[in-house]
Tab-separated table of C-alpha atoms and ligand atoms in Angstrom:
chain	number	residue	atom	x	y	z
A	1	UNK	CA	153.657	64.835	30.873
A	2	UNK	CA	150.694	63.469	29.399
A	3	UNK	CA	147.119	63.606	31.680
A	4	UNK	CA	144.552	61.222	30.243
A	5	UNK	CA	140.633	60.905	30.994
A	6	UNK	CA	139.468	57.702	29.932
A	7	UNK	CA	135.722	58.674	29.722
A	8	UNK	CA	132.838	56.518	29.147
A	9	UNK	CA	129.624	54.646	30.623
A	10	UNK	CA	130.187	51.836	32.807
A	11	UNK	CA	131.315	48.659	31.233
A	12	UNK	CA	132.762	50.960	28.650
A	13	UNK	CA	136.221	48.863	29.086
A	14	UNK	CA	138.186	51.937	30.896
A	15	UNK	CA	139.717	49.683	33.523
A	16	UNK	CA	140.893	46.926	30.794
A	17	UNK	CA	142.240	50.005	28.688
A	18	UNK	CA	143.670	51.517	31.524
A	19	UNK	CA	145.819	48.851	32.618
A	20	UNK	CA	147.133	48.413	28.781
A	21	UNK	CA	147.746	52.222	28.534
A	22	UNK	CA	149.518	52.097	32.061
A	23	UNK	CA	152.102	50.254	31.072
A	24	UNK	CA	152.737	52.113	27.553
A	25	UNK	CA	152.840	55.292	28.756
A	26	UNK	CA	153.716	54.565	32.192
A	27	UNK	CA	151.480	56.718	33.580
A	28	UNK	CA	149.779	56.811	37.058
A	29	UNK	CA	146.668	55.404	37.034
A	30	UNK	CA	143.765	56.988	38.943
A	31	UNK	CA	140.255	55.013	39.474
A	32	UNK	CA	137.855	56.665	41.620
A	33	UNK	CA	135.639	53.333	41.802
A	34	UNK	CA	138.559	51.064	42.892
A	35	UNK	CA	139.655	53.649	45.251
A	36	UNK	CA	136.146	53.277	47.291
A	37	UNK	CA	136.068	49.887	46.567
A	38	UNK	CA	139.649	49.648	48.709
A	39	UNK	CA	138.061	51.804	51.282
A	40	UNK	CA	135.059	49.385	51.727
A	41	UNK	CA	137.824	46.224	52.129
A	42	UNK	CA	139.234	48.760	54.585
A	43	UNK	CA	136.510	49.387	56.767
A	44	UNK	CA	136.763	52.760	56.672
A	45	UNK	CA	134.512	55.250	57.586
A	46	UNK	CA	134.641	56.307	53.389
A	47	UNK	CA	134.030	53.412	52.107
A	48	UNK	CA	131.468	53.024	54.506
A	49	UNK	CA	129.589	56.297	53.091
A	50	UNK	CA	130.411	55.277	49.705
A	51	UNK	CA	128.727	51.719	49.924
A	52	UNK	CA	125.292	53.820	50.543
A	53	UNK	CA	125.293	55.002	46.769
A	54	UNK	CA	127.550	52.565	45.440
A	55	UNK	CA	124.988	50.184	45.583
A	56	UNK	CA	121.975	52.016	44.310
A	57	UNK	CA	124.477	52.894	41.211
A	58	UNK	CA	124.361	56.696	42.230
A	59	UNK	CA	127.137	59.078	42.349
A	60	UNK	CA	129.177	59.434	45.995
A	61	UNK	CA	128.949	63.058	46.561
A	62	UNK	CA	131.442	65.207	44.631
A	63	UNK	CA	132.622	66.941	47.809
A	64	UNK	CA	133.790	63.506	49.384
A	65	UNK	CA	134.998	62.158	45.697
A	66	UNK	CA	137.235	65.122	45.076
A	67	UNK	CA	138.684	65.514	48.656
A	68	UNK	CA	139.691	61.665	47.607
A	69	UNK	CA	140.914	62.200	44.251
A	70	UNK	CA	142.984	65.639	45.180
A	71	UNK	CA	145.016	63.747	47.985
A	72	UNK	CA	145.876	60.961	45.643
A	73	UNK	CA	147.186	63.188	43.006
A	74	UNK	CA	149.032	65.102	45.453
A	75	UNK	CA	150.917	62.887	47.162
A	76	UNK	CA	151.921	61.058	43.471
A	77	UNK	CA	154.308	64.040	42.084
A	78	UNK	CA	156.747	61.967	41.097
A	79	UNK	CA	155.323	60.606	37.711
A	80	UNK	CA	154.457	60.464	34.074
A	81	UNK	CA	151.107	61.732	33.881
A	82	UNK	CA	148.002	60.199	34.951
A	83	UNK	CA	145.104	58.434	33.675
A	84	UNK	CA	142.215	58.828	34.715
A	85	UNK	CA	139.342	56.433	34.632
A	86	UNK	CA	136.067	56.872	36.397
A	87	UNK	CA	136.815	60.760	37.432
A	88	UNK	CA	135.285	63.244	36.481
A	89	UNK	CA	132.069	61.972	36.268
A	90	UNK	CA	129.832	65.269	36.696
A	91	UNK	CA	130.626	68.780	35.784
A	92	UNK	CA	132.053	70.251	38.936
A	93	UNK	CA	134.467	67.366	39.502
A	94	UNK	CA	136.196	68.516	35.847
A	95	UNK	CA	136.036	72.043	36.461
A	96	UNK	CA	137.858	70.610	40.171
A	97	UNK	CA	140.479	68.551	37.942
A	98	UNK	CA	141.128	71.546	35.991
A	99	UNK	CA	141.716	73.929	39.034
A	100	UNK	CA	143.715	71.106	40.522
A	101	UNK	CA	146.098	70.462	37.602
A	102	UNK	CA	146.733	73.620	36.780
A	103	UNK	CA	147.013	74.617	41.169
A	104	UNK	CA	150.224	71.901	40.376
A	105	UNK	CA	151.655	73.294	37.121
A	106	UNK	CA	149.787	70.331	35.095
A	107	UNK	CA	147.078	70.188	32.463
A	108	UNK	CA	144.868	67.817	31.078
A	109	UNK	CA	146.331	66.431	27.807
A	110	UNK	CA	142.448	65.348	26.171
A	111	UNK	CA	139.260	63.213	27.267
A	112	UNK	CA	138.746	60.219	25.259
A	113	UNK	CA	135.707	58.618	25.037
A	114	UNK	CA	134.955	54.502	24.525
A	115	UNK	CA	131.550	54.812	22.851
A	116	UNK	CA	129.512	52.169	23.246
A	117	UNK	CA	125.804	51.267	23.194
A	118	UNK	CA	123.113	50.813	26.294
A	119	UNK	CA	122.444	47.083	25.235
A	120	UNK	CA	126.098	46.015	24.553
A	121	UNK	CA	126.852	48.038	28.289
A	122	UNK	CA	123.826	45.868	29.906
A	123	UNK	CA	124.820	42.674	28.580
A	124	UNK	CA	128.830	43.485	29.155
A	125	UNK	CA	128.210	44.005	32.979
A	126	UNK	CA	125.577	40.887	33.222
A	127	UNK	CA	128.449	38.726	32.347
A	128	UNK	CA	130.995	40.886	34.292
A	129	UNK	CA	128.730	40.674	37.067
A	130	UNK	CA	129.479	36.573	37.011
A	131	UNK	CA	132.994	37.209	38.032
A	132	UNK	CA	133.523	40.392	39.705
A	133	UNK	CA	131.395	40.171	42.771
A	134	UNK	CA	130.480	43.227	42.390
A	135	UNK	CA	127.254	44.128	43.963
A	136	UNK	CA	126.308	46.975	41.376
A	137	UNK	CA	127.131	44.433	38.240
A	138	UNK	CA	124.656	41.908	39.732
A	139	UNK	CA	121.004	43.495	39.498
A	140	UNK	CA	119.702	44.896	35.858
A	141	UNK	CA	118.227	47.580	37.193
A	142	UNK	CA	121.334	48.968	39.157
A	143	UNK	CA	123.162	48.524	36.148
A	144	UNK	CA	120.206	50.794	33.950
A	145	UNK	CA	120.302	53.183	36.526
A	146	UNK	CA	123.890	53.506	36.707
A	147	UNK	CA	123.713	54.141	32.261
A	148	UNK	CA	120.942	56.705	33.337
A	149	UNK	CA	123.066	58.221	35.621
A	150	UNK	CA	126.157	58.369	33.381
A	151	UNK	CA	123.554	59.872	30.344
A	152	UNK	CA	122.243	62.392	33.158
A	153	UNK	CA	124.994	63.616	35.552
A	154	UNK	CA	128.677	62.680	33.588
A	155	UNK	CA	127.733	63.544	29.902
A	156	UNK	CA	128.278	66.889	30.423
A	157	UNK	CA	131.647	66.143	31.281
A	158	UNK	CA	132.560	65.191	27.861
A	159	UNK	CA	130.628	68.488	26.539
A	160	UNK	CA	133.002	70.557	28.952
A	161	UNK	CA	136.882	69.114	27.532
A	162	UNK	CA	134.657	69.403	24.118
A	163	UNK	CA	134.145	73.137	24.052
A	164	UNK	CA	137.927	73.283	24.753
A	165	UNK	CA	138.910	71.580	21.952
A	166	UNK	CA	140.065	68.584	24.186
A	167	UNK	CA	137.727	65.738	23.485
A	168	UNK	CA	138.262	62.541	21.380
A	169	UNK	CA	136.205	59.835	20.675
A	170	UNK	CA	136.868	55.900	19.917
A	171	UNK	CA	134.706	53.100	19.056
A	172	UNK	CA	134.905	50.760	22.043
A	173	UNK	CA	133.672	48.205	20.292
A	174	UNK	CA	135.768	45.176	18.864
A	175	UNK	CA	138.713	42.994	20.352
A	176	UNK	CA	141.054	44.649	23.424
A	177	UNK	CA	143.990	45.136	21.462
A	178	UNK	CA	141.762	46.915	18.318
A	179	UNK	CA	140.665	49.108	20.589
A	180	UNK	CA	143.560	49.744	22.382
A	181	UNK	CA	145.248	50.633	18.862
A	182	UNK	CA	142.876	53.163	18.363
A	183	UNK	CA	143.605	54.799	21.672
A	184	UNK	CA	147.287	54.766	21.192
A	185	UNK	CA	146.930	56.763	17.766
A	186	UNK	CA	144.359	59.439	19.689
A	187	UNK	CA	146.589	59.837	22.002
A	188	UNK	CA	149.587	59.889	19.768
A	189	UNK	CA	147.837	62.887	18.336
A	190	UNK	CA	147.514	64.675	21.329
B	1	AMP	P1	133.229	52.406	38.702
B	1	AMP	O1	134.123	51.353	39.248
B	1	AMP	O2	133.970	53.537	38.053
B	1	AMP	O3	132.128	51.856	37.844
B	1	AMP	O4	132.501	53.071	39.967
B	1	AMP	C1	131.664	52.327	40.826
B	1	AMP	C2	130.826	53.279	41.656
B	1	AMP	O5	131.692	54.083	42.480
B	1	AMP	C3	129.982	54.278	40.884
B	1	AMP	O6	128.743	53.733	40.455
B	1	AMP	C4	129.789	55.368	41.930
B	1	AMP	O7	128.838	54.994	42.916
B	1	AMP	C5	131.149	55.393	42.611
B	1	AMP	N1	132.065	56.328	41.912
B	1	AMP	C6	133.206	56.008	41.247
B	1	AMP	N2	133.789	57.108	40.741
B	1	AMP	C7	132.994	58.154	41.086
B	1	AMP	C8	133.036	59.552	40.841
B	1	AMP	N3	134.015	60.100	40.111
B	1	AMP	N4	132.047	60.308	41.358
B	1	AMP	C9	131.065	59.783	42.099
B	1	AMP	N5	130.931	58.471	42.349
B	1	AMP	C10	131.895	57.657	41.850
């Protein structure tokens, strides 16, 4: 079983990876922003709450985030391995992935980073905001705040799978399938 986190700042290319890895490894794939985002087409009372931060580019509160996440990996037991992309974002939401994966007999395989600079990330989601409707895309200083954010809160996250010998690094910078090359060998690695 392989468990992924694809880890980076917003606009890193995690989704676009994602999908690519998905279908490689055929793993499960697990993104805490598209799961609120289905919640808000839903109506529901979640995606509701989410919405509030969402749209200021802050974090939903980790309680609400990892009652989400935990349900979704629990009621998926019959796979690969996931990938996650998105989650965790702040310390106590890894050291809840950890407790979770190992409550099920699982562990997380390695983090892997898509580095990739604030200027490229601010001009990636000014021209992703152009097709993806996506209120936080659309406003500059949504999209700063939500690279402060990730600097601030989700960092640390990377620091954490570091000091347990579990995090990787890739340049997420060139064409899809470069990059996606590069993954495969990290995780090929692993
Ligand atoms: P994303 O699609 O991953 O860029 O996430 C969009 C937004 O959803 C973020 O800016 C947060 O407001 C919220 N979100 C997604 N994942 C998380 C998470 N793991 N923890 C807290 N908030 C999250």
């Amino acid at each position: 079983m392989i468990n992924l986190i694809l880890f980076g700042p917003p606009g890193s290319g995690k989704g676009t990876q994602a999908a690519k890895l998905v279908s490689k490894y055929h793993l499960y794939h697990i993104s805490t922003g598209d799961m609120f985002r289905e919640e808000l087409e839903n109506n529901s009372s979640l995606g509701i709450e989410a919405k509030s931060y969402m749209d200021k580019g802050q974090l939903v509160p980790d309680s609400v985030t990892i009652a989400m996440l935990r349900k979704r990996v629990q009621d998926n037991t019959d796979v690969n391995g996931f990938i996650f992309d998105g989650f965790p974002r702040t310390a106590p939401q890894a050291e809840a992935l950890d407790e979770l994966m190992e409550s099920m007999g699982y562990h997380i395989s390695g983090l892997i980073e898509l580095s990739v600079s604030k200027d490229e990330i601010v001009e990636r989601l000014k021209k992703r905001a152009l097709s993806s409707g996506r209120a936080d895309d659309a406003n500059e200083d949504t999209i700063r705040n939500r690279y402060q954010v990730y600097l601030d809160k989700t960092t640390p996250v990377a620091d954490y799978y570091e000091a347990k010998g579990k995090a990787h690094k890739v340049k997420g910078i060139g064409s899809i399938d470069s990059i996606f090359e590069k993954l495969c060998d990290t995780i090929d690695t692993m």
